[in-house]
Short mmCIF file of C-alpha atoms in Angstrom, two decimals:
data_model
loop_
_atom_site.label_atom_id
_atom_site.label_comp_id
_atom_site.label_asym_id
_atom_site.label_seq_id
_atom_site.Cartn_x
_atom_site.Cartn_y
_atom_site.Cartn_z
CA MET A 1 8.25 -27.68 8.92
CA THR A 2 10.63 -25.38 6.95
CA LEU A 3 8.03 -22.54 6.90
CA GLN A 4 8.34 -22.96 10.88
CA VAL A 5 12.06 -22.54 11.00
CA ILE A 6 12.00 -19.56 8.79
CA ALA A 7 9.49 -18.06 10.75
CA PHE A 8 11.45 -18.71 14.11
CA TRP A 9 14.69 -17.13 12.59
CA ALA A 10 12.32 -14.19 11.26
CA LEU A 11 10.88 -13.60 14.66
CA ALA A 12 14.41 -14.21 16.37
CA VAL A 13 16.21 -11.58 14.33
CA ALA A 14 13.20 -9.16 14.92
CA SER A 15 13.05 -9.72 18.59
CA VAL A 16 16.88 -9.18 19.02
CA ALA A 17 16.96 -6.16 16.57
CA SER A 18 14.10 -4.09 18.12
CA GLY A 19 15.62 -5.04 21.54
CA MET A 20 18.91 -3.03 20.54
CA ALA A 21 16.87 -0.33 18.99
CA VAL A 22 15.58 0.26 22.40
CA PHE A 23 19.08 1.72 23.38
CA ILE A 24 19.69 3.23 19.85
CA VAL A 25 16.62 5.64 19.46
CA ASP A 26 16.44 9.09 21.01
CA SER A 27 12.79 9.18 21.96
CA MET A 28 11.01 8.06 24.96
CA ALA A 29 8.10 6.61 22.89
CA ARG A 30 10.12 4.86 20.23
CA ALA A 31 11.87 3.11 22.91
CA THR A 32 8.92 2.00 24.27
CA PHE A 33 7.43 0.89 21.15
CA ALA A 34 10.46 -0.89 20.03
CA LEU A 35 10.51 -2.73 23.37
CA LEU A 36 6.84 -3.85 22.33
CA ALA A 37 7.78 -4.97 19.05
CA SER A 38 10.50 -7.24 20.74
CA LEU A 39 8.07 -8.69 23.13
CA LEU A 40 5.55 -9.16 20.44
CA SER A 41 8.00 -11.18 18.44
CA VAL A 42 8.72 -13.34 21.45
CA GLY A 43 4.65 -13.76 21.67
CA LEU A 44 4.46 -15.03 18.13
CA ALA A 45 7.24 -17.31 18.62
CA PHE A 46 4.85 -18.82 21.31
CA LEU A 47 2.34 -19.63 18.59
CA LEU A 48 5.09 -21.75 16.31
CA ILE A 49 5.14 -24.17 19.32
CA ASP A 50 1.21 -24.47 19.39
CA LEU A 51 1.07 -22.52 22.85
CA GLU A 52 -1.53 -20.59 21.56
CA TYR A 53 -2.92 -19.32 24.81
CA LEU A 54 0.59 -18.33 26.31
CA GLY A 55 1.54 -16.59 22.92
CA VAL A 56 -1.85 -14.69 22.78
CA LEU A 57 -1.59 -13.66 26.26
CA VAL A 58 2.01 -12.72 25.87
CA ILE A 59 0.80 -10.27 23.08
CA LEU A 60 -2.42 -9.05 25.17
CA MET A 61 -0.17 -8.42 28.30
CA MET A 62 2.90 -6.76 26.88
CA VAL A 63 0.38 -4.13 24.56
CA MET A 64 -1.25 -3.10 27.94
CA GLU A 65 1.84 -2.97 30.18
CA MET A 66 3.84 -1.04 27.39
CA LEU A 67 1.10 1.41 27.42
CA ILE A 68 0.61 1.51 31.40
CA MET A 69 4.46 2.29 31.02
CA ALA A 70 3.75 5.30 29.12
CA VAL A 71 1.31 6.51 31.77
CA PHE A 72 4.08 5.90 34.21
CA MET A 73 6.43 8.02 31.81
CA ILE A 74 4.28 11.03 32.36
CA MET A 75 4.16 10.54 36.10
CA TYR A 76 7.86 10.15 36.98
CA MET A 77 10.17 11.52 34.05
CA MET A 78 11.66 14.65 34.63
CA ASN A 79 10.53 15.68 30.89
CA PRO A 80 7.25 14.83 31.48
CA ALA A 81 5.89 14.05 27.76
CA GLY A 82 9.23 12.95 26.65
CA LEU A 83 8.78 14.96 23.62
CA MET A 84 12.23 16.45 23.44
CA PRO A 85 14.65 13.92 21.97
CA MET A 86 16.60 12.21 24.97
CA LYS A 87 19.40 9.53 25.50
CA MET A 88 18.28 6.17 26.50
CA VAL A 89 21.49 5.19 27.75
CA HIS A 90 23.35 6.18 30.56
CA ASN A 91 27.04 4.95 32.20
CA ASP A 92 27.88 3.90 28.47
CA ARG A 93 30.87 2.09 28.88
CA ALA A 94 30.15 0.22 32.17
CA ALA A 95 26.71 -0.61 30.78
CA MET A 96 28.17 -2.20 27.88
CA VAL A 97 30.62 -4.43 29.69
CA ILE A 98 27.92 -5.59 31.90
CA ALA A 99 25.45 -6.19 29.05
CA ALA A 100 28.07 -8.19 27.22
CA GLY A 101 29.08 -10.08 30.10
CA VAL A 102 25.68 -11.09 31.05
CA PHE A 103 24.89 -12.18 27.66
CA VAL A 104 28.00 -14.56 27.32
CA LEU A 105 26.95 -15.68 30.68
CA LEU A 106 23.36 -16.82 29.31
CA ALA A 107 24.45 -17.75 26.18
CA LEU A 108 27.22 -19.88 27.57
CA GLY A 109 24.70 -21.58 30.13
CA ALA A 110 22.25 -22.37 26.95
CA PHE A 111 25.18 -24.42 25.64
CA VAL A 112 26.91 -25.93 28.59
CA THR A 113 23.44 -26.98 30.23
CA PRO A 114 22.52 -30.81 29.95
CA TRP A 115 19.22 -30.40 28.38
CA PRO A 116 17.12 -33.33 29.22
CA ARG A 117 15.85 -35.38 26.48
CA ARG A 118 12.08 -35.15 25.43
CA ARG A 119 9.76 -37.54 27.04
CA GLY A 120 6.05 -38.17 26.13
CA ARG A 121 4.17 -36.14 23.83
CA PRO A 122 2.28 -32.53 24.19
CA PRO A 123 -1.33 -32.69 25.36
CA ALA A 124 -4.03 -32.42 22.57
CA ASP A 125 -5.39 -29.76 24.65
CA VAL A 126 -2.53 -27.39 25.65
CA THR A 127 -4.79 -24.61 27.12
CA GLY A 128 -6.60 -27.01 29.35
CA ALA A 129 -3.54 -28.67 30.43
CA LEU A 130 -1.93 -25.46 31.36
CA GLY A 131 -5.04 -24.42 33.37
CA LEU A 132 -5.07 -27.82 35.30
CA SER A 133 -1.35 -27.33 36.08
CA ILE A 134 -1.87 -23.93 37.37
CA MET A 135 -4.85 -24.88 39.51
CA GLY A 136 -2.97 -28.17 40.82
CA PRO A 137 0.36 -28.80 41.39
CA LYS A 138 1.77 -25.26 40.25
CA MET A 139 -0.82 -23.61 42.69
CA LEU A 140 1.30 -22.52 45.55
CA VAL A 141 3.51 -20.79 43.16
CA MET A 142 1.11 -18.87 41.04
CA MET A 143 -0.75 -17.90 44.18
CA VAL A 144 2.48 -16.40 45.74
CA ILE A 145 3.16 -14.57 42.46
CA GLY A 146 -0.25 -13.28 42.18
CA VAL A 147 -0.06 -11.93 45.92
CA ALA A 148 3.33 -10.32 45.20
CA ILE A 149 2.22 -8.74 41.92
CA LEU A 150 -0.78 -7.24 43.61
CA ALA A 151 1.26 -5.94 46.40
CA THR A 152 3.51 -4.45 44.01
CA MET A 153 0.55 -2.75 41.96
CA ILE A 154 -1.20 -1.35 45.31
CA SER A 155 2.32 0.13 46.48
CA THR A 156 2.97 1.58 43.03
CA VAL A 157 -0.48 3.22 43.14
CA VAL A 158 0.01 4.65 46.54
CA LEU A 159 3.27 6.19 45.86
CA ALA A 160 2.08 7.73 42.62
CA THR A 161 -1.10 9.09 43.69
CA HIS A 162 -1.25 12.21 45.86
CA ARG A 163 -4.65 11.89 46.72
CA GLY A 164 -6.41 9.12 48.67
CA ARG A 165 -9.71 8.48 50.18
CA TYR A 166 -9.48 10.82 53.00
CA ASP A 167 -8.75 13.73 50.42
CA ARG A 168 -11.54 12.57 48.77
CA TYR A 169 -14.30 11.77 51.35
CA GLY A 170 -12.80 14.01 54.33
CA ASP A 171 -11.23 12.81 57.47
CA ALA A 172 -14.01 10.93 58.64
CA LEU A 173 -14.96 9.33 55.28
CA GLU A 174 -18.43 10.63 55.49
CA ALA A 175 -19.06 13.20 52.20
CA ARG A 176 -21.39 11.87 50.51
CA ARG A 177 -19.72 12.97 46.73
CA PRO A 178 -16.06 12.86 46.52
CA VAL A 179 -13.91 16.15 46.30
CA ASP A 180 -12.08 15.37 42.85
CA PRO A 181 -9.95 17.84 40.85
CA GLY A 182 -12.26 17.67 37.85
CA GLY A 183 -15.57 17.86 40.28
CA GLY A 184 -18.79 17.03 38.62
CA ARG A 185 -20.74 13.93 38.10
CA LEU A 186 -20.25 11.04 35.82
CA ALA A 187 -22.03 12.34 32.82
CA VAL A 188 -23.35 15.84 33.18
CA ARG A 189 -21.71 19.11 34.15
CA ASP A 190 -23.56 21.72 36.54
CA ASP A 191 -22.48 24.58 38.81
CA ARG A 192 -21.53 22.39 41.52
CA ASP A 193 -18.46 21.45 39.50
CA ARG A 194 -16.75 24.49 40.33
CA HIS A 195 -17.62 23.92 44.06
CA GLY A 196 -15.60 20.68 43.71
CA GLU A 197 -12.62 22.50 42.03
CA ASP A 198 -12.16 25.14 44.73
CA ARG A 199 -12.17 22.63 47.46
CA TYR A 200 -9.41 20.85 45.71
CA GLY A 201 -6.16 21.31 47.60
CA ASP A 202 -4.58 24.03 44.90
CA HIS A 203 -6.88 26.48 46.30
CA PRO A 204 -4.90 29.01 48.54
CA GLY A 205 -5.63 28.11 52.23
CA GLY A 206 -7.74 24.83 51.34
CA ALA A 207 -5.04 22.68 52.33
CA GLN A 208 -5.03 24.30 55.82
CA GLN A 209 -8.90 24.09 56.40
CA PRO A 210 -9.81 21.40 53.92
CA HIS A 211 -13.39 20.53 55.24
CA PRO A 212 -14.83 22.65 57.89
CA ASP A 213 -18.12 21.00 57.43
CA HIS A 214 -17.29 17.40 58.12
CA GLY A 215 -18.35 17.43 61.71
CA PRO A 216 -21.45 15.67 62.61
CA GLY A 217 -24.58 17.67 61.91
CA PRO A 218 -27.28 18.01 59.71
CA SER A 219 -25.20 19.88 56.89
CA SER A 220 -22.41 17.44 57.32
CA PRO A 221 -21.87 15.85 53.70
CA GLY A 222 -23.13 18.72 52.07
CA HIS A 223 -20.86 20.20 49.74
CA GLY A 224 -23.40 22.59 48.10
CA HIS A 225 -23.90 24.41 51.27
CA ASP A 226 -20.37 25.33 52.51
CA PRO A 227 -20.43 28.83 53.92
CA SER A 228 -16.68 29.31 53.47
CA HIS A 229 -16.99 29.38 49.77
CA GLY A 230 -18.72 32.02 47.68
CA HIS A 231 -20.62 29.99 45.39
CA GLY A 232 -24.48 30.34 45.72
CA HIS A 233 -27.01 28.24 44.35
CA MET B 15 -5.90 -29.10 14.08
CA HIS B 16 -7.41 -26.28 12.37
CA GLU B 17 -10.13 -26.92 9.84
CA VAL B 18 -9.37 -25.63 6.21
CA THR B 19 -11.10 -22.01 5.86
CA PRO B 20 -12.85 -21.96 2.59
CA ALA B 21 -11.57 -19.15 -0.03
CA TRP B 22 -14.41 -17.55 -0.03
CA ALA B 23 -14.44 -16.33 3.65
CA LEU B 24 -11.03 -14.78 3.00
CA ILE B 25 -12.63 -12.62 0.14
CA ALA B 26 -15.97 -12.15 1.82
CA PHE B 27 -14.55 -10.91 5.43
CA PRO B 28 -13.18 -7.68 4.41
CA ILE B 29 -16.11 -6.86 2.18
CA VAL B 30 -18.57 -7.52 4.91
CA LEU B 31 -16.10 -5.71 7.37
CA ALA B 32 -16.14 -2.62 4.89
CA ALA B 33 -19.78 -2.68 4.22
CA LEU B 34 -20.61 -2.70 8.23
CA ALA B 35 -18.52 0.08 8.94
CA LEU B 36 -19.84 2.34 5.95
CA LEU B 37 -23.33 1.24 7.34
CA ALA B 38 -22.66 2.52 10.77
CA ALA B 39 -20.99 5.96 9.31
CA THR B 40 -24.08 6.24 7.14
CA PHE B 41 -26.37 5.69 9.76
CA ASP B 42 -24.48 7.93 12.07
CA SER B 43 -24.61 10.99 9.40
CA VAL B 44 -28.20 10.54 8.91
CA LEU B 45 -28.85 10.75 12.55
CA THR B 46 -26.61 13.57 12.71
CA ALA B 47 -28.51 15.28 10.21
CA VAL B 48 -31.68 14.80 11.90
CA ALA B 49 -30.32 16.21 15.17
CA THR B 50 -29.07 19.37 13.35
CA GLY B 51 -32.30 19.73 11.56
CA ARG B 52 -30.92 19.77 8.02
CA PRO B 53 -33.84 19.49 5.52
CA ALA B 54 -34.05 16.08 4.03
CA PRO B 55 -31.71 14.03 6.33
CA LEU B 56 -31.86 11.03 4.24
CA LYS B 57 -29.56 12.91 1.74
CA ALA B 58 -26.89 12.52 4.31
CA MET B 59 -26.40 9.06 3.45
CA SER B 60 -23.95 10.03 0.90
CA ASP B 61 -21.99 11.98 3.34
CA PRO B 62 -19.52 9.28 4.25
CA LEU B 63 -18.64 8.44 0.62
CA ARG B 64 -18.23 12.33 0.03
CA GLU B 65 -16.09 12.57 2.91
CA VAL B 66 -13.80 9.40 1.78
CA ALA B 67 -13.42 11.41 -1.79
CA ARG B 68 -12.73 14.57 -0.02
CA LEU B 69 -10.12 12.92 2.11
CA VAL B 70 -8.27 11.26 -0.62
CA VAL B 71 -7.45 14.03 -2.57
CA GLN B 72 -6.95 16.31 0.54
CA GLN B 73 -3.29 17.82 1.02
CA ARG B 74 -1.81 16.58 4.04
CA ARG B 75 -1.02 19.01 6.72
CA ARG B 76 2.44 19.06 8.72
CA THR B 77 2.57 19.89 12.49
CA PHE B 78 6.10 21.05 13.72
CA MET B 79 8.65 18.12 14.43
CA PRO B 80 6.28 15.34 14.42
CA ASP B 81 7.22 11.49 14.82
CA ILE B 82 5.64 10.65 11.34
CA LEU B 83 6.76 6.82 11.89
CA LEU B 84 5.25 6.36 15.26
CA MET B 85 1.95 8.41 14.14
CA ARG B 86 1.42 6.12 10.76
CA ILE B 87 2.11 3.09 13.08
CA GLY B 88 -0.66 4.24 15.28
CA ILE B 89 -3.05 4.99 12.37
CA PHE B 90 -2.51 1.71 10.53
CA THR B 91 -2.52 -0.30 13.63
CA LEU B 92 -6.23 0.91 14.30
CA VAL B 93 -7.19 -0.90 10.88
CA VAL B 94 -5.07 -3.72 11.27
CA ALA B 95 -6.43 -4.42 14.82
CA ALA B 96 -10.04 -4.11 13.90
CA VAL B 97 -9.50 -6.60 10.85
CA LEU B 98 -7.59 -9.24 12.93
CA ALA B 99 -10.10 -8.97 15.79
CA GLY B 100 -12.70 -9.74 13.34
CA VAL B 101 -10.90 -13.01 11.83
CA VAL B 102 -12.10 -15.04 14.71
CA LEU B 103 -15.68 -14.07 14.61
CA PRO B 104 -17.93 -16.47 12.53
CA LEU B 105 -19.37 -14.99 9.30
CA GLY B 106 -21.91 -17.84 9.23
CA ASP B 107 -21.10 -21.44 10.55
CA ARG B 108 -17.02 -20.66 10.47
CA PRO B 109 -14.74 -17.67 11.10
CA VAL B 110 -11.83 -17.01 8.77
CA ALA B 111 -9.48 -18.18 11.53
CA ASP B 112 -10.93 -20.61 13.96
CA LEU B 113 -8.43 -20.14 16.74
CA SER B 114 -8.96 -22.65 19.75
CA VAL B 115 -8.25 -19.33 21.94
CA GLY B 116 -10.41 -17.14 19.98
CA ILE B 117 -11.68 -15.18 22.69
CA VAL B 118 -8.26 -14.25 24.15
CA TRP B 119 -7.35 -13.42 20.39
CA PHE B 120 -9.85 -11.17 20.27
CA ASN B 121 -9.26 -9.34 23.38
CA ALA B 122 -5.39 -9.02 22.56
CA MET B 123 -6.42 -7.48 19.36
CA GLU B 124 -8.48 -5.06 20.62
CA VAL B 125 -5.97 -4.17 23.46
CA CYS B 126 -3.68 -2.94 20.46
CA VAL B 127 -6.23 0.22 20.04
CA TRP B 128 -4.39 1.42 23.31
CA GLY B 129 -1.29 1.57 21.57
CA SER B 130 -2.82 2.77 18.16
CA LEU B 131 -4.42 5.81 19.76
CA TRP B 132 -1.38 6.80 22.09
CA LEU B 133 0.74 6.75 19.20
CA THR B 134 -1.47 8.45 16.83
CA GLY B 135 -1.84 11.15 19.65
CA TRP B 136 2.03 11.06 20.42
CA GLY B 137 2.96 11.62 16.53
CA PRO B 138 1.88 14.87 15.93
CA ASN B 139 3.93 16.44 18.71
CA SER B 140 0.68 18.59 19.34
CA VAL B 141 -0.94 19.07 22.85
CA TYR B 142 -4.69 18.18 22.06
CA PRO B 143 -3.93 14.76 20.36
CA LEU B 144 -1.42 13.97 23.39
CA THR B 145 -4.10 14.61 25.67
CA GLY B 146 -6.70 12.55 23.59
CA GLY B 147 -4.38 9.70 23.51
CA TYR B 148 -3.81 10.00 27.27
CA ARG B 149 -7.39 10.11 28.00
CA PHE B 150 -7.90 7.00 26.06
CA LEU B 151 -5.49 5.16 28.12
CA ALA B 152 -7.20 6.22 31.46
CA GLN B 153 -10.66 5.10 29.79
CA GLY B 154 -8.84 1.83 28.90
CA LEU B 155 -7.71 1.19 32.52
CA ALA B 156 -11.52 1.73 33.46
CA TYR B 157 -13.29 -0.38 31.00
CA GLU B 158 -10.43 -3.25 29.99
CA LEU B 159 -10.85 -5.22 33.48
CA PRO B 160 -14.76 -5.57 33.34
CA HIS B 161 -14.48 -6.22 29.92
CA MET B 162 -12.14 -9.10 30.01
CA PHE B 163 -14.60 -10.43 32.83
CA ALA B 164 -17.46 -10.38 30.55
CA LEU B 165 -15.60 -12.08 27.82
CA ILE B 166 -14.34 -14.85 30.23
CA THR B 167 -18.11 -15.39 31.41
CA ALA B 168 -19.17 -16.20 27.93
CA ALA B 169 -16.12 -18.66 27.91
CA LEU B 170 -16.94 -20.02 31.35
CA GLY B 171 -20.42 -20.63 30.32
CA ALA B 172 -19.49 -22.51 27.00
CA GLY B 173 -16.16 -24.19 28.97
CA SER B 174 -14.15 -23.34 25.91
CA LEU B 175 -12.09 -20.46 24.64
CA ARG B 176 -13.07 -21.20 21.03
CA ILE B 177 -15.66 -18.80 19.70
CA GLY B 178 -17.44 -21.63 17.78
CA ASP B 179 -17.91 -23.73 20.91
CA VAL B 180 -19.57 -20.63 22.71
CA VAL B 181 -22.10 -20.29 19.63
CA GLY B 182 -22.65 -24.07 20.03
CA ALA B 183 -23.40 -23.67 23.99
CA GLN B 184 -26.07 -21.02 23.28
CA ARG B 185 -28.47 -23.56 21.03
CA GLY B 186 -31.05 -23.73 24.13
CA LEU B 187 -30.72 -20.25 25.49
CA TRP B 188 -28.58 -17.05 24.62
CA PHE B 189 -26.04 -15.97 26.88
CA ALA B 190 -27.41 -12.59 26.88
CA VAL B 191 -30.74 -13.81 28.58
CA TRP B 192 -29.31 -15.84 31.51
CA MET B 193 -25.74 -13.50 31.70
CA PRO B 194 -27.47 -9.96 31.48
CA VAL B 195 -24.92 -8.42 33.42
CA ALA B 196 -22.01 -9.69 31.34
CA PHE B 197 -23.79 -8.77 28.48
CA ALA B 198 -24.55 -5.26 29.37
CA VAL B 199 -20.86 -4.76 30.47
CA TYR B 200 -19.76 -6.05 27.24
CA LEU B 201 -21.82 -3.62 25.39
CA ILE B 202 -20.87 -0.77 27.51
CA SER B 203 -17.10 -1.83 27.01
CA ALA B 204 -17.47 -1.94 23.65
CA VAL B 205 -18.39 1.53 23.09
CA ALA B 206 -15.45 2.41 25.26
CA MET B 207 -13.13 0.32 23.39
CA ALA B 208 -14.38 2.10 19.94
CA PHE B 209 -13.99 5.12 21.53
CA TRP B 210 -17.64 5.70 20.49
CA GLY B 211 -20.58 7.78 21.50
CA PRO B 212 -20.87 8.32 25.17
CA MET B 213 -17.13 7.38 25.54
CA ASN B 214 -15.48 9.29 23.04
CA GLN B 215 -13.74 11.72 24.96
CA ALA B 216 -10.47 10.80 23.28
CA VAL B 217 -11.62 12.38 20.22
CA GLY B 218 -13.68 14.73 21.97
CA SER B 219 -14.74 18.06 20.56
CA ASP B 220 -13.59 19.95 23.86
CA ILE B 221 -10.03 19.27 22.88
CA ALA B 222 -10.43 20.02 19.20
CA GLY B 223 -11.03 16.41 18.09
CA GLY B 224 -8.29 15.03 20.58
CA VAL B 225 -6.23 12.24 18.87
CA ARG B 226 -7.54 13.08 15.41
CA ALA B 227 -7.15 16.61 15.90
CA GLU B 228 -3.89 16.94 13.32
CA LEU B 229 -5.01 14.07 11.03
CA SER B 230 -5.80 15.27 7.59
CA GLY B 231 -6.02 13.74 4.25
CA PRO B 232 -5.40 9.92 3.74
CA ASP B 233 -3.84 9.67 7.30
CA ARG B 234 -7.46 10.83 8.77
CA LEU B 235 -8.95 8.43 6.04
CA ILE B 236 -7.57 5.23 7.50
CA PHE B 237 -8.04 6.70 10.90
CA GLN B 238 -11.66 7.16 10.54
CA ALA B 239 -12.12 3.72 8.80
CA GLY B 240 -10.40 1.92 11.33
CA ARG B 241 -12.52 3.50 13.85
CA TYR B 242 -15.77 2.66 12.02
CA ALA B 243 -14.49 -0.82 11.52
CA LEU B 244 -13.52 -1.40 15.05
CA LEU B 245 -17.10 -0.55 16.36
CA ALA B 246 -18.26 -2.93 13.52
CA VAL B 247 -16.07 -5.67 15.06
CA ALA B 248 -17.19 -4.77 18.62
CA ALA B 249 -20.79 -4.91 17.48
CA ALA B 250 -20.15 -8.06 15.57
CA ALA B 251 -18.39 -10.07 18.64
CA ALA B 252 -21.72 -9.52 20.68
CA VAL B 253 -23.46 -11.70 18.49
CA PRO B 254 -21.61 -14.95 18.68
CA LEU B 255 -20.62 -14.36 22.54
CA PHE B 256 -24.16 -13.48 23.66
CA LEU B 257 -26.85 -13.42 21.06
CA GLY B 258 -26.71 -17.05 19.95
CA GLY B 259 -24.68 -16.41 16.90
CA GLY B 260 -25.90 -17.57 13.70
CA VAL B 261 -28.66 -19.87 15.39
CA GLY B 262 -32.17 -18.70 14.44
CA PRO B 263 -35.34 -20.16 12.59
CA VAL B 264 -36.02 -20.49 9.02
CA LEU B 265 -33.18 -18.12 7.90
CA PRO B 266 -29.67 -19.16 7.19
CA ALA B 267 -26.99 -18.95 9.74
CA TRP B 268 -25.10 -16.02 7.59
CA LEU B 269 -28.29 -14.25 7.58
CA TRP B 270 -28.88 -14.35 11.06
CA THR B 271 -25.29 -13.30 12.07
CA ALA B 272 -25.91 -10.45 9.72
CA LEU B 273 -29.12 -9.11 10.69
CA LYS B 274 -28.23 -9.57 14.64
CA THR B 275 -24.73 -7.66 13.92
CA ILE B 276 -26.74 -4.66 12.08
CA ALA B 277 -29.03 -4.79 14.85
CA VAL B 278 -26.39 -4.33 17.64
CA LEU B 279 -24.71 -1.79 15.36
CA ALA B 280 -27.58 0.34 15.07
CA VAL B 281 -28.08 0.54 18.65
CA LEU B 282 -24.63 1.75 19.48
CA VAL B 283 -24.77 4.29 16.71
CA TRP B 284 -28.21 5.35 18.03
CA ALA B 285 -26.92 5.54 21.57
CA LYS B 286 -24.07 8.02 20.57
CA HIS B 287 -26.80 10.54 19.86
CA ARG B 288 -29.06 9.85 22.79
CA LEU B 289 -26.50 9.44 26.03
CA PRO B 290 -24.39 12.55 27.06
CA ALA B 291 -20.70 12.18 27.18
CA ILE B 292 -19.13 10.00 30.14
CA ARG B 293 -16.26 11.36 31.46
CA MET B 294 -13.43 8.80 31.68
CA ASP B 295 -12.22 10.11 35.36
CA ARG B 296 -15.74 9.62 36.73
CA PHE B 297 -16.09 6.16 34.87
CA MET B 298 -13.05 4.83 36.31
CA GLU B 299 -14.60 4.91 39.77
CA VAL B 300 -18.04 3.53 38.54
CA SER B 301 -16.14 0.78 36.49
CA TRP B 302 -13.94 -0.39 39.15
CA MET B 303 -16.34 -0.09 42.50
CA VAL B 304 -19.56 -1.37 40.36
CA LEU B 305 -18.90 -3.17 37.07
CA ILE B 306 -15.98 -5.24 38.38
CA PRO B 307 -18.13 -6.46 41.49
CA ALA B 308 -21.06 -7.08 39.24
CA THR B 309 -18.97 -9.18 36.62
CA LEU B 310 -17.38 -11.12 39.08
CA LEU B 311 -20.86 -11.94 40.99
CA GLN B 312 -22.01 -12.75 37.31
CA MET B 313 -19.23 -15.13 36.74
CA LEU B 314 -19.62 -16.69 40.14
CA ILE B 315 -23.46 -17.46 39.25
CA VAL B 316 -22.40 -18.88 35.74
CA GLY B 317 -19.68 -20.75 37.25
CA ILE B 318 -22.05 -22.57 39.85
CA VAL B 319 -24.60 -23.09 37.15
CA VAL B 320 -21.84 -24.90 34.81
CA LEU B 321 -20.93 -26.98 37.71
#
């Protein structure tokens, strides 16, 4: 029991300290991983109350989440790779006041709330009970959250990508092989790769006249026999 | 709740893991020697140990304005993740840590490799490692979902997330036999997870070694050791999940586990020398358009059978 208490406080301090480090460090990468350290401490704290599944899931999800954040970092930042030192806080004074206010409010809430007394015992198989709960009484909530997260993911990707399926497969979606920046196939490189690259939007004039051969006809899907480009075979 | 782990397991586990990693490295260097036409290729067996000796005494190179702290965290995370992923795998009858959610734990530890590679790529402040780190993230996004579905299919077949129960459920028939799609996807994603063989673009030679381009001396040694340990753990996990664990005639459980693990490991190492490199941008499409539906279908079939 005492070991558990010591572990709890160690994790609590680690969590808060690394959470503060997010705003102290001067590098995007360090801030990201300080946040990850904070969230991992929370995940480990779940293990202390025998919520093994949720604890491990928090660790799993947070690692993936932070690394996907690193991908978004290069997509959205003005300093794409973030290699230069940069300040992690903006609007310091107001931010500090707001943060302190929210902290006091939440802490007050924790102390003022009349917490209910514990009833019953935790089930022997917590993971199984959690599953039954999600698939039973909590199903509606989980479905709504699931759809909301999926919609968010799709819209984020749509916003982030500059090429959709019409760019890849032509206006009638009838190209047999997609036109991609890298070109080529799954594993091998061949001469046709360069063809693919030329047809990608960066090519001068490529944007105005992207797919001249995509009409119906015997040569329609062929990327290899496009007379408007100079690569013969 | 947990059964007491025998003390010998705590000592045996790191030794076994190190031995498997060394075995993989040895086999790989012999195959490389054969492929490059070196005379007496079996002499290459000592190459990994020579490399260890060389790296231990090698002077470290430094890049301009590196983030040493993050780089070291990345390098050590690779070894730590491999070891922690391995603790839930049974050595014989029983793993070092018999978690009730062993499969999820294995998955969580192996995802830490994402962080490890990205940090190791970021740290040196050099373009090729950074490219390699992002390559691995792209590959991770491609392989992780089919990989999770393959793991969950095995758990579904056993009705438990405990790896010991998954082994127990295969007494009649190996999961590899009646869940071939999940097994195949697992092997593909195991290779991708250990950035090995055809999926090694994160450390590809076209970007001067990628993530490990700027690593030298002990840093490089630990990174390489972690990579082989990860490959060994990825191969070892296939045994309890799909190949019946230690179950087998005549021989004791630990020997069967060892034999099966070495067999899977050998196949993975051999595949590296046989298959062409797979680009992660292309693999993304294959993975999401083919592998995810295939694993979902496999899961549906397993679900119906279990019901």
